[in-house]
Short mmCIF file of C-alpha atoms in Angstrom, two decimals:
data_model
loop_
_atom_site.label_atom_id
_atom_site.label_comp_id
_atom_site.label_asym_id
_atom_site.label_seq_id
_atom_site.Cartn_x
_atom_site.Cartn_y
_atom_site.Cartn_z
CA MET A 3 84.15 138.55 113.83
CA LYS A 4 85.42 140.84 115.98
CA ARG A 5 83.91 144.28 114.11
CA PHE A 6 80.48 142.64 115.14
CA GLY A 7 81.60 143.13 118.95
CA LEU A 8 80.86 145.29 121.90
CA ILE A 9 82.16 148.64 121.13
CA VAL A 10 82.60 150.06 124.49
CA LEU A 11 84.81 152.63 126.20
CA THR A 12 85.35 154.16 122.52
CA ALA A 13 82.93 155.56 120.09
CA SER A 14 80.23 155.40 122.80
CA LEU A 15 81.99 157.36 125.66
CA VAL A 16 82.61 160.14 122.62
CA ALA A 17 79.50 160.37 121.96
CA LEU A 18 78.34 160.68 125.36
CA ALA A 19 80.73 163.42 125.85
CA GLY A 20 78.48 165.14 123.49
CA CYS A 21 75.25 165.09 124.57
CA HIS A 22 75.79 164.94 128.18
CA SER A 23 73.76 161.74 128.95
CA PHE A 24 76.25 160.43 131.02
CA LYS A 25 73.38 159.87 134.23
CA LYS A 26 70.76 158.95 131.39
CA GLU A 27 73.37 156.15 130.69
CA ASN A 28 74.14 155.14 133.94
CA ILE A 29 78.15 155.90 133.27
CA GLN A 30 79.54 157.99 135.71
CA PRO A 31 80.08 162.00 134.49
CA PRO A 32 83.74 163.06 134.52
CA THR A 33 85.34 164.84 137.53
CA PRO A 34 84.73 168.14 137.48
CA LEU A 35 87.92 169.87 137.39
CA ASP A 36 89.21 172.51 139.75
CA LYS A 37 88.49 176.26 138.66
CA ASN A 38 90.97 177.35 141.03
CA PHE A 39 93.51 175.36 139.50
CA LYS A 40 96.92 177.26 139.50
CA PRO A 41 99.66 175.69 137.11
CA THR A 42 102.95 175.45 138.44
CA VAL A 43 104.61 174.41 134.66
CA GLN A 44 104.08 176.83 131.93
CA THR A 45 102.69 174.91 128.22
CA THR A 46 102.36 177.23 125.36
CA GLN A 47 100.33 176.12 122.45
CA VAL A 48 102.93 176.26 119.29
CA TRP A 49 100.55 175.85 116.56
CA LYS A 50 97.30 173.78 115.83
CA ILE A 51 95.70 172.81 112.46
CA ARG A 52 92.94 170.28 111.05
CA VAL A 53 93.45 166.81 109.41
CA GLY A 54 89.58 166.08 107.81
CA HIS A 55 87.47 165.05 110.01
CA GLY A 56 89.78 162.80 112.24
CA ALA A 57 88.40 160.12 113.31
CA GLY A 58 84.44 160.79 113.82
CA GLU A 59 82.36 158.49 114.89
CA SER A 60 85.07 155.15 114.02
CA GLY A 61 85.87 154.52 117.69
CA VAL A 62 89.21 153.86 116.24
CA ARG A 63 92.31 155.81 117.58
CA MET A 64 93.85 158.42 114.69
CA GLU A 65 97.60 158.68 115.89
CA PRO A 66 99.93 160.79 114.44
CA THR A 67 103.87 160.07 113.87
CA VAL A 68 106.58 162.68 113.80
CA VAL A 69 109.61 161.57 111.64
CA GLY A 70 112.58 164.01 110.36
CA GLY A 71 110.91 166.98 111.81
CA VAL A 72 107.62 166.16 109.95
CA LEU A 73 104.65 165.06 111.53
CA TYR A 74 102.39 162.51 109.41
CA ALA A 75 98.79 162.51 110.35
CA ALA A 76 95.36 161.07 108.69
CA SER A 77 91.23 160.79 109.13
CA THR A 78 88.84 158.17 108.37
CA ASP A 79 86.85 160.76 105.51
CA GLY A 80 90.29 160.37 102.99
CA VAL A 81 92.57 162.90 104.10
CA ILE A 82 96.49 161.92 104.65
CA GLY A 83 99.36 164.64 104.90
CA ALA A 84 102.50 165.73 105.89
CA TYR A 85 102.96 168.93 107.96
CA ASP A 86 106.10 170.53 109.61
CA ALA A 87 106.60 169.64 113.08
CA ALA A 88 107.73 172.87 114.14
CA THR A 89 105.16 175.38 112.80
CA GLY A 90 102.61 173.02 111.24
CA LYS A 91 102.36 174.20 107.94
CA THR A 92 101.62 171.85 105.13
CA ILE A 93 104.02 170.16 103.20
CA TRP A 94 101.74 168.15 100.97
CA GLU A 95 97.95 166.84 101.80
CA ASN A 96 95.99 164.74 100.16
CA LYS A 97 92.22 164.44 100.03
CA THR A 98 90.41 161.48 98.51
CA ARG A 99 86.54 162.23 98.31
CA VAL A 100 84.26 159.45 99.47
CA LYS A 101 80.58 158.52 99.75
CA GLY A 102 79.00 155.63 101.41
CA TRP A 103 81.19 152.43 103.24
CA PHE A 104 82.42 151.35 99.64
CA GLY A 105 83.81 154.78 98.77
CA TRP A 106 84.00 156.49 95.39
CA GLY A 107 86.44 159.15 93.59
CA ASP A 108 90.11 158.70 93.44
CA LYS A 109 90.22 155.20 91.27
CA LYS A 110 93.74 154.28 92.38
CA ARG A 111 92.47 153.84 96.03
CA LYS A 112 89.58 151.55 96.61
CA ASP A 113 88.65 153.35 99.86
CA ALA A 114 90.15 156.42 101.62
CA PHE A 115 89.17 155.34 105.41
CA TYR A 116 92.12 155.63 106.61
CA SER A 117 92.63 154.35 110.20
CA GLY A 118 95.14 154.25 112.79
CA GLY A 119 97.28 156.48 112.06
CA PRO A 120 100.80 156.06 109.32
CA ALA A 121 103.82 154.23 109.85
CA VAL A 122 106.78 155.64 108.18
CA SER A 123 110.11 154.47 107.59
CA GLY A 124 112.57 155.71 105.33
CA ASP A 125 110.97 157.05 101.85
CA LEU A 126 107.84 154.68 103.15
CA LEU A 127 104.68 155.39 104.38
CA VAL A 128 102.22 152.69 105.45
CA ILE A 129 98.73 152.94 106.19
CA GLY A 130 95.93 150.71 107.16
CA THR A 131 92.14 151.42 106.37
CA LEU A 132 88.58 150.70 107.79
CA ASN A 133 87.71 148.48 104.26
CA GLY A 134 90.80 146.31 104.83
CA HIS A 135 92.81 147.74 102.67
CA VAL A 136 97.06 148.74 103.30
CA TYR A 137 98.66 151.64 101.44
CA GLY A 138 102.25 152.28 100.49
CA LEU A 139 102.85 155.76 99.65
CA ASN A 140 106.12 157.91 99.15
CA VAL A 141 106.96 160.11 101.95
CA LYS A 142 107.82 163.29 99.85
CA ASP A 143 104.39 163.80 98.25
CA GLY A 144 101.75 160.99 99.26
CA SER A 145 101.38 159.30 95.67
CA GLN A 146 100.65 155.92 95.87
CA ARG A 147 103.38 152.99 95.79
CA TRP A 148 101.24 149.81 96.40
CA ASP A 149 97.98 148.14 97.70
CA SER A 150 97.26 145.39 99.52
CA THR A 151 93.83 143.86 100.32
CA LEU A 152 93.36 142.42 103.96
CA PRO A 153 90.08 140.43 104.69
CA SER A 154 89.20 142.37 107.87
CA GLU A 155 89.59 145.90 109.17
CA VAL A 156 93.12 147.46 110.18
CA ILE A 157 92.56 149.86 112.88
CA ASP A 158 95.63 150.15 113.87
CA SER A 159 99.45 151.58 112.46
CA PRO A 160 101.34 149.11 110.85
CA THR A 161 104.81 148.55 111.48
CA VAL A 162 107.53 149.36 108.97
CA ALA A 163 110.57 146.99 109.95
CA GLY A 164 112.87 147.04 106.80
CA ALA A 165 111.53 144.79 103.77
CA LEU A 166 108.36 143.62 105.71
CA THR A 167 105.67 145.55 106.55
CA ILE A 168 103.83 144.15 109.94
CA VAL A 169 99.94 144.47 110.18
CA ARG A 170 97.06 143.10 112.30
CA THR A 171 93.69 142.90 111.53
CA GLN A 172 90.75 142.78 113.49
CA ASP A 173 89.99 139.23 112.57
CA GLY A 174 93.14 138.13 114.69
CA ARG A 175 95.48 137.63 111.96
CA VAL A 176 99.06 139.24 112.01
CA TYR A 177 100.63 139.60 108.00
CA GLY A 178 103.94 140.61 106.86
CA LEU A 179 104.20 142.07 103.61
CA ASP A 180 106.57 143.00 101.57
CA SER A 181 107.83 146.67 101.74
CA ASN A 182 108.59 147.20 98.47
CA THR A 183 105.41 145.95 97.05
CA GLY A 184 103.03 145.09 99.04
CA GLU A 185 102.73 141.50 98.81
CA ARG A 186 102.03 139.03 101.29
CA ARG A 187 104.98 136.70 102.93
CA TRP A 188 103.34 135.19 105.85
CA VAL A 189 100.13 135.31 107.76
CA ASN A 190 99.78 133.86 111.86
CA ASP A 191 95.98 133.37 112.17
CA GLN A 192 95.83 133.75 115.93
CA GLY A 193 92.18 131.44 116.05
CA ASN A 194 89.07 132.56 117.15
CA VAL A 195 88.75 136.08 117.99
CA PRO A 196 85.96 136.85 121.51
CA LEU A 197 82.90 138.25 120.24
CA LEU A 198 82.77 140.24 122.79
CA SER A 199 85.70 142.70 122.72
CA LEU A 200 86.85 146.08 122.96
CA ARG A 201 87.42 148.25 119.71
CA GLY A 202 90.95 147.91 119.69
CA ASN A 203 94.46 146.72 118.77
CA GLY A 204 97.31 147.56 120.72
CA PRO A 205 100.65 148.74 117.83
CA LEU A 206 103.03 145.83 117.01
CA LEU A 207 106.55 146.08 118.54
CA VAL A 208 108.82 144.80 116.39
CA ALA A 209 112.69 144.11 118.00
CA ASN A 210 115.40 141.78 117.75
CA GLY A 211 113.51 139.86 115.02
CA VAL A 212 110.66 139.20 116.87
CA VAL A 213 107.01 140.92 116.57
CA PHE A 214 105.51 141.26 120.11
CA PHE A 215 101.90 142.24 120.49
CA GLY A 216 98.67 141.57 122.90
CA SER A 217 95.59 139.53 122.28
CA ASP A 218 92.01 140.29 122.48
CA ASP A 219 91.91 137.09 124.79
CA GLY A 220 94.48 138.63 126.96
CA LYS A 221 98.03 137.06 126.18
CA LEU A 222 100.83 138.71 124.94
CA THR A 223 102.66 136.57 121.58
CA ALA A 224 105.63 136.40 120.35
CA LEU A 225 106.24 135.84 116.68
CA ARG A 226 109.41 135.22 114.65
CA LEU A 227 109.50 138.66 111.50
CA ASP A 228 110.93 136.34 109.36
CA ASN A 229 107.86 133.82 108.97
CA GLY A 230 105.53 134.93 111.71
CA ASP A 231 105.92 131.25 113.36
CA LYS A 232 104.77 131.51 117.17
CA LEU A 233 108.00 131.16 119.61
CA TRP A 234 105.57 131.77 122.99
CA GLU A 235 102.88 133.18 124.85
CA GLN A 236 102.09 134.64 127.95
CA LYS A 237 98.64 135.20 129.79
CA LEU A 238 98.05 138.91 130.80
CA ALA A 239 94.28 138.25 131.81
CA SER A 240 92.43 134.91 133.23
CA GLY A 241 89.20 135.95 131.49
CA GLU A 242 87.34 134.89 134.49
CA GLY A 243 84.11 136.36 135.74
CA ARG A 244 80.31 135.72 136.01
CA THR A 245 79.39 137.89 132.72
CA ASP A 246 80.63 138.49 129.26
CA ILE A 247 81.73 142.09 130.22
CA GLU A 248 83.60 140.71 133.09
CA ARG A 249 85.25 138.10 130.93
CA MET A 250 86.58 140.84 128.44
CA ASN A 251 90.57 140.58 128.67
CA ASP A 252 91.57 142.81 125.41
CA ALA A 253 95.46 143.65 126.06
CA ASP A 254 94.94 146.77 123.52
CA GLY A 255 97.99 148.84 124.56
CA THR A 256 101.38 149.01 123.13
CA VAL A 257 103.80 146.68 124.29
CA LEU A 258 107.00 148.38 126.10
CA LEU A 259 110.55 147.38 125.67
CA ASP A 260 113.16 148.31 128.31
CA GLY A 261 116.35 146.34 127.85
CA SER A 262 115.27 143.06 127.64
CA THR A 263 112.13 143.27 129.78
CA LEU A 264 109.07 143.63 128.36
CA TYR A 265 106.03 145.78 129.92
CA ALA A 266 102.59 144.97 128.99
CA SER A 267 98.84 144.98 130.47
CA ALA A 268 95.21 144.13 129.90
CA TYR A 269 91.43 145.52 130.72
CA HIS A 270 90.21 143.36 133.68
CA GLY A 271 93.66 141.94 133.88
CA ASN A 272 97.37 142.43 134.91
CA LEU A 273 100.41 145.01 134.46
CA THR A 274 103.36 142.19 133.58
CA ALA A 275 106.90 142.56 133.20
CA ILE A 276 108.27 139.53 131.04
CA ASP A 277 111.71 138.54 130.23
CA GLY A 278 111.80 139.10 126.44
CA PRO A 279 113.78 136.06 125.04
CA SER A 280 112.21 133.34 127.39
CA GLY A 281 108.61 135.17 127.60
CA ARG A 282 109.11 134.08 131.43
CA PRO A 283 107.27 136.68 133.76
CA LEU A 284 109.63 138.88 136.08
CA TRP A 285 106.54 140.30 138.08
CA GLN A 286 102.75 140.34 137.87
CA ARG A 287 100.86 142.93 139.57
CA PRO A 288 96.65 143.62 139.19
CA PHE A 289 95.90 146.68 136.92
CA SER A 290 93.25 146.88 134.16
CA THR A 291 93.64 149.12 131.56
CA TYR A 292 92.24 149.49 127.79
CA THR A 293 95.19 152.07 126.89
CA SER A 294 98.60 151.75 126.29
CA LEU A 295 101.48 151.92 129.26
CA ALA A 296 104.91 154.82 129.31
CA ILE A 297 108.32 154.45 130.53
CA SER A 298 110.87 157.04 132.08
CA GLY A 299 113.65 156.45 134.12
CA ASN A 300 112.71 153.76 136.63
CA SER A 301 108.93 154.16 136.38
CA LEU A 302 105.71 152.97 134.46
CA PHE A 303 102.56 155.24 133.81
CA GLY A 304 99.14 153.98 133.10
CA ALA A 305 95.92 155.05 133.23
CA ASN A 306 93.27 152.55 134.96
CA ILE A 307 89.79 151.71 133.54
CA ASP A 308 88.88 154.46 135.89
CA SER A 309 90.88 157.45 134.70
CA GLN A 310 93.30 156.96 137.56
CA VAL A 311 96.67 157.61 136.38
CA TRP A 312 99.38 155.25 138.32
CA ALA A 313 102.64 155.38 138.72
CA PHE A 314 104.65 152.15 139.53
CA ASP A 315 108.40 151.25 139.74
CA LYS A 316 109.42 149.42 136.88
CA SER A 317 111.63 146.73 138.58
CA SER A 318 109.17 145.79 141.13
CA GLY A 319 105.89 147.04 140.05
CA ALA A 320 105.63 148.59 143.59
CA ASP A 321 102.95 151.41 143.80
CA MET A 322 104.80 154.87 143.41
CA TRP A 323 101.74 157.30 143.09
CA LYS A 324 98.39 157.52 141.77
CA ASN A 325 96.21 160.82 140.99
CA GLU A 326 92.18 160.45 141.03
CA ASN A 327 91.97 164.45 139.72
CA LEU A 328 91.11 163.07 136.61
CA LYS A 329 88.72 159.93 137.36
CA TYR A 330 86.22 158.68 134.75
CA ARG A 331 87.77 161.84 132.59
CA TRP A 332 88.52 158.90 130.34
CA VAL A 333 92.20 159.92 129.71
CA THR A 334 94.32 158.90 126.85
CA ALA A 335 97.42 156.55 127.60
CA PRO A 336 100.05 158.93 128.91
CA ALA A 337 103.26 159.77 127.15
CA VAL A 338 105.89 161.58 128.83
CA GLN A 339 107.56 165.26 128.26
CA GLY A 340 110.28 165.88 130.36
CA ASP A 341 109.40 165.92 134.05
CA TYR A 342 105.78 165.70 133.20
CA VAL A 343 103.40 162.78 132.30
CA VAL A 344 100.94 164.37 129.45
CA VAL A 345 97.60 162.89 128.81
CA GLY A 346 94.21 163.87 127.17
CA ASP A 347 90.46 163.46 128.52
CA ILE A 348 86.89 163.23 127.13
CA GLU A 349 86.28 167.27 126.92
CA GLY A 350 89.35 167.59 124.77
CA TYR A 351 91.51 168.71 127.38
CA VAL A 352 95.52 168.32 127.69
CA HIS A 353 96.97 167.71 131.39
CA TRP A 354 100.14 167.82 132.55
CA LEU A 355 101.45 165.31 135.68
CA GLN A 356 104.48 165.77 137.62
CA VAL A 357 106.45 162.45 137.07
CA GLY A 358 107.57 162.78 140.59
CA ASP A 359 104.54 162.78 142.84
CA GLY A 360 101.84 163.05 139.82
CA ALA A 361 100.70 166.25 140.98
CA LEU A 362 98.66 167.94 138.41
CA ALA A 363 100.79 170.66 136.98
CA GLY A 364 99.54 172.29 133.75
CA ARG A 365 96.61 172.37 131.54
CA GLN A 366 95.40 173.05 127.97
CA ARG A 367 92.20 172.84 125.74
CA LEU A 368 93.15 171.49 122.38
CA SER A 369 88.92 171.79 121.49
CA LYS A 370 85.81 170.83 122.96
CA LYS A 371 85.85 167.08 121.83
CA ALA A 372 87.33 164.25 122.97
CA ILE A 373 90.52 163.25 122.89
CA ARG A 374 91.12 159.43 122.75
CA ALA A 375 94.46 159.04 120.78
CA GLU A 376 97.79 158.89 122.77
CA PRO A 377 99.83 162.25 122.61
CA VAL A 378 103.37 161.88 120.84
CA VAL A 379 106.32 163.25 121.97
CA ALA A 380 109.17 164.67 119.36
CA GLY A 381 112.27 166.55 120.03
CA ASP A 382 110.75 169.30 123.39
CA LEU A 383 106.86 168.97 121.40
CA VAL A 384 104.28 167.06 122.51
CA TYR A 385 101.40 166.57 119.93
CA VAL A 386 97.61 165.79 120.94
CA GLU A 387 94.74 164.83 118.21
CA ASP A 388 91.11 164.86 119.33
CA VAL A 389 88.24 162.56 117.47
CA GLN A 390 87.64 165.52 115.22
CA GLY A 391 91.12 166.14 113.41
CA HIS A 392 92.29 168.86 115.43
CA VAL A 393 95.88 168.41 115.77
CA ALA A 394 98.07 170.75 118.26
CA ALA A 395 101.53 171.24 119.20
CA TYR A 396 102.41 172.26 122.46
CA ARG A 397 105.75 173.27 124.56
CA LEU A 398 106.99 173.63 128.13
CA GLY A 399 107.73 177.06 128.76
CA GLY A 400 106.96 180.09 126.66
CA LYS A 401 107.37 180.42 122.80
#
């Protein structure tokens, strides 16, 4: 099962960031930041809070979500809450005491090892756990509506699509759960999951009655939303190489949809544009990444496995620019805030790069802990969370 696979570029690098043992571990140290850097855009930290202890050493990306002016966030140590997205003030927060892997405390929740982050739709909040539970909660107060038990970890956010909630587990299965009760409506089993794999799954994309996701064997798969049947799949990576590590080809990033075109990428694989209805490739170019892409205007943005930030023409895949200033800083997936690309890094810094040419434009430090989750842009703010649960909101310009 994937839970016994290799955890790379996740918890191991977070630990290295804390003890500064890059040389001992034969891993490239982060490129030093320019001490004489002069920002060309003003960035302001609007507020900062802490939600439990974040992802801790779990190796998962705990990403908040913002819906209707409310930020929802959770931690692997049993904290989940709703916060005013403009001020950071607590609306409600539930804390479940846990001890040991199986946990104890709240009798209604068999564990509280929340993971991935919450999904919100209407009055329903859904979140998975490292022990294979999926909880449906009320968005107004966090009270429990239902609990569904699955046979493996859920380490990424579920997706609520009307009457169905779609959940992916670490053993390669995708489930369609009833959004009102949590009951299973269908399951799609992708078969064998590679024993050696990156720790992570890309978020599920649901559009036009289809569920899209990248698999651990380097494929983009499309399923019917109503029953989970496979419609098509497309290779994003070949899985070739001399060693097991070289053959790792996880597609762990978010699948983007722009019009009828899908964009997806894979570790040791390619950045690929695909016609959504047919699954036919439109163009493909080598690009190895373990994070998600972002899109704005005519550009695609991504960070490769060396943490070089790239921009590509979305119509052809041609290079537009590359920034090497953050190389080996193990940056997050990019987000786009106005005219800037935003990434976090392993030392707790948040960086703003110009959309047009990739030049570094701004810098803030959230904490001294690694940032692994993709920044979340909502309105005029970008929200960033580190591995210890510190969450901050930043605005371009002054207060």
